[in-house]
Coordinates of C-alpha atoms in Angstrom, one line a residue:
X630 CA 74.5 63.2 -5.9
X631 CA 72.3 60.7 -4.1
X632 CA 73.9 58.6 -1.4
X633 CA 73.2 56.7 1.8
X634 CA 74.6 57.7 5.2
X635 CA 74.8 55.2 8.1
X636 CA 74.6 56.9 11.5
X637 CA 75.3 54.8 14.7
X638 CA 73.2 56.2 17.5
X639 CA 73.8 56.2 21.2
X640 CA 71.1 55.2 23.7
X641 CA 71.0 53.5 27.1
X642 CA 70.0 50.0 28.1
X643 CA 66.8 50.8 29.9
X644 CA 63.0 50.9 29.7
X645 CA 62.0 54.1 27.9
X646 CA 58.5 55.6 28.2
X647 CA 56.7 57.5 25.4
X648 CA 58.1 61.0 24.9
X649 CA 61.6 60.2 26.2
X650 CA 64.7 61.3 24.4
X651 CA 65.8 57.9 23.1
X652 CA 69.1 58.9 21.5
X653 CA 71.3 61.9 21.8
X654 CA 72.0 64.5 19.2
X655 CA 74.4 63.0 16.7
X656 CA 76.5 65.0 14.3
X657 CA 76.2 64.1 10.6
X658 CA 79.3 65.5 9.0
X659 CA 79.9 66.2 5.3
X660 CA 76.3 65.6 4.3
X661 CA 76.1 68.6 1.9
X662 CA 78.3 68.4 -1.2
X663 CA 79.5 72.0 -0.6
X664 CA 80.0 74.4 2.3
X665 CA 76.7 76.1 3.2
X666 CA 74.8 73.8 0.9
X667 CA 71.5 72.1 1.3
X668 CA 70.7 68.4 2.0
X669 CA 67.5 66.8 0.9
X670 CA 66.5 63.7 2.9
X671 CA 64.7 61.3 0.6
X672 CA 64.1 58.5 3.1
X673 CA 65.0 57.5 6.6
X674 CA 65.3 54.0 8.1
X675 CA 65.8 53.2 11.8
X676 CA 67.2 49.8 12.6
X677 CA 66.6 48.5 16.1
X678 CA 68.2 45.5 17.8
X679 CA 65.9 45.9 20.8
X680 CA 62.5 44.3 21.5
X681 CA 60.9 46.3 18.7
X682 CA 61.4 49.5 16.7
X683 CA 59.5 52.2 18.5
X684 CA 57.7 55.0 16.8
X685 CA 60.2 57.8 16.9
X686 CA 60.4 61.5 16.0
X687 CA 63.7 62.1 14.3
X688 CA 64.5 65.7 15.1
X689 CA 67.0 67.5 12.8
X690 CA 68.9 70.6 13.9
X691 CA 71.7 72.8 12.6
X692 CA 73.7 72.3 15.8
X693 CA 73.8 70.0 18.7
X694 CA 75.8 71.7 21.4
X695 CA 74.8 69.3 24.2
X696 CA 71.8 71.1 25.5
X697 CA 69.9 67.8 24.9
X698 CA 72.3 65.6 26.8
X699 CA 70.0 63.4 28.8
X700 CA 68.5 60.2 27.5
X701 CA 65.2 59.6 29.1
X702 CA 64.3 63.3 29.4
X703 CA 60.5 63.0 29.3
X704 CA 59.8 66.4 27.9
X705 CA 58.7 65.5 24.4
X706 CA 57.5 67.8 21.6
X707 CA 54.0 66.6 21.5
X708 CA 53.6 67.1 25.2
X709 CA 54.3 70.8 24.7
X710 CA 57.6 70.6 26.6
X711 CA 58.6 74.2 26.9
X712 CA 62.2 73.4 28.0
X713 CA 62.7 71.1 25.0
X714 CA 61.2 73.7 22.6
X715 CA 63.6 76.3 23.9
X716 CA 66.6 73.9 23.5
X717 CA 65.4 73.2 19.9
X718 CA 65.2 76.9 19.1
X719 CA 68.8 77.3 20.4
X720 CA 69.9 74.4 18.3
X721 CA 68.2 75.8 15.2
X722 CA 65.4 73.2 14.5
X723 CA 65.3 72.2 10.8
X724 CA 62.5 69.6 10.8
X725 CA 61.0 66.5 12.2
X726 CA 60.3 63.1 10.6
X727 CA 58.1 60.5 12.4
X728 CA 58.8 56.8 11.9
X729 CA 56.1 54.2 12.7
X730 CA 56.4 51.5 15.3
X731 CA 57.5 48.1 14.0
X732 CA 56.9 45.0 16.1
X733 CA 57.5 42.3 13.5
X734 CA 61.2 41.7 13.1
X735 CA 63.6 39.4 11.3
X736 CA 65.4 36.9 13.4
X737 CA 68.7 35.6 12.2
X738 CA 72.2 34.6 13.4
X739 CA 72.7 38.0 15.0
X740 CA 69.4 38.1 16.8
X741 CA 66.3 40.0 16.1
X742 CA 66.3 43.2 13.9
X743 CA 63.4 45.6 13.4
X744 CA 63.4 48.3 10.7
X745 CA 61.1 51.3 10.4
X746 CA 61.3 53.2 7.1
X747 CA 59.7 56.4 5.8
X748 CA 60.0 57.0 2.1
X749 CA 59.3 60.2 0.2
X750 CA 60.4 62.4 3.1
X751 CA 61.5 65.3 1.0
X752 CA 62.9 67.3 3.9
X753 CA 65.4 70.0 2.9
X754 CA 68.0 70.8 5.6
X755 CA 70.0 74.0 5.2
X756 CA 73.7 74.0 6.2
X757 CA 73.9 77.7 5.6
X758 CA 74.7 78.9 9.1
X759 CA 78.3 79.9 9.5
X760 CA 80.7 81.2 12.1
X761 CA 82.4 79.9 15.2
X762 CA 79.1 78.6 16.8
X763 CA 78.3 76.5 13.7
X764 CA 81.5 74.5 13.2
X765 CA 79.9 72.0 10.7
X766 CA 79.0 74.0 7.5
X767 CA 78.2 70.9 5.5
X768 CA 76.3 68.9 8.2
X769 CA 73.5 68.7 10.7
X770 CA 72.5 66.9 13.9
X771 CA 69.8 64.4 14.5
X772 CA 68.3 63.0 17.8
X773 CA 65.2 61.0 18.6
X774 CA 62.2 61.1 20.8
X775 CA 60.3 57.9 21.3
X776 CA 56.5 58.1 20.8
X777 CA 56.0 54.6 22.2
X778 CA 57.4 52.8 25.2
X779 CA 60.4 50.6 24.4
X780 CA 63.1 48.6 26.2
X781 CA 66.6 48.9 24.8
X782 CA 69.2 46.3 25.7
X783 CA 72.5 48.0 24.7
X784 CA 73.9 51.5 24.0
X785 CA 74.2 50.6 20.3
X786 CA 70.7 49.3 19.8
X787 CA 69.9 51.9 17.0
X788 CA 71.3 52.7 13.6
X789 CA 69.9 55.3 11.3
X790 CA 70.2 55.1 7.6
X791 CA 69.4 58.3 5.6
X792 CA 69.1 58.4 1.8
X793 CA 70.1 61.9 0.9
X794 CA 71.1 64.1 -2.0

């Protein structure tokens, strides 16, 4: 069954450089329709209330046990960050979706909003891992690494919307 999931993300009010972890691993519960099922991501949209929507790698993992707990960690994937890669292996990397930078936003009563969307993602996430170390048999985790510099103004500057089935 196709549906949308809205995921509030946590960041810090700060200037972030390219390759920084921009938001922490966030658990997405009950994404699969059954225990140990699969989730297909159809599209992903990142909404930013900051000065733009940066280009971001959305990194999907089976678990998010806090090994990536520092926003601003400048050890991004494309830089060949060995400590980040080892943490991703420990968290069971499922896939990466890159969203493009958006600098033309919509200004309204609530301020400026920027939206970056990627359609036709077609990423399958398995929730098949089980046991005490995988307490979420119907979900997954997502975090973000910025590919472009951006300044965020509040901890709740980002929201992720996933179209899944």
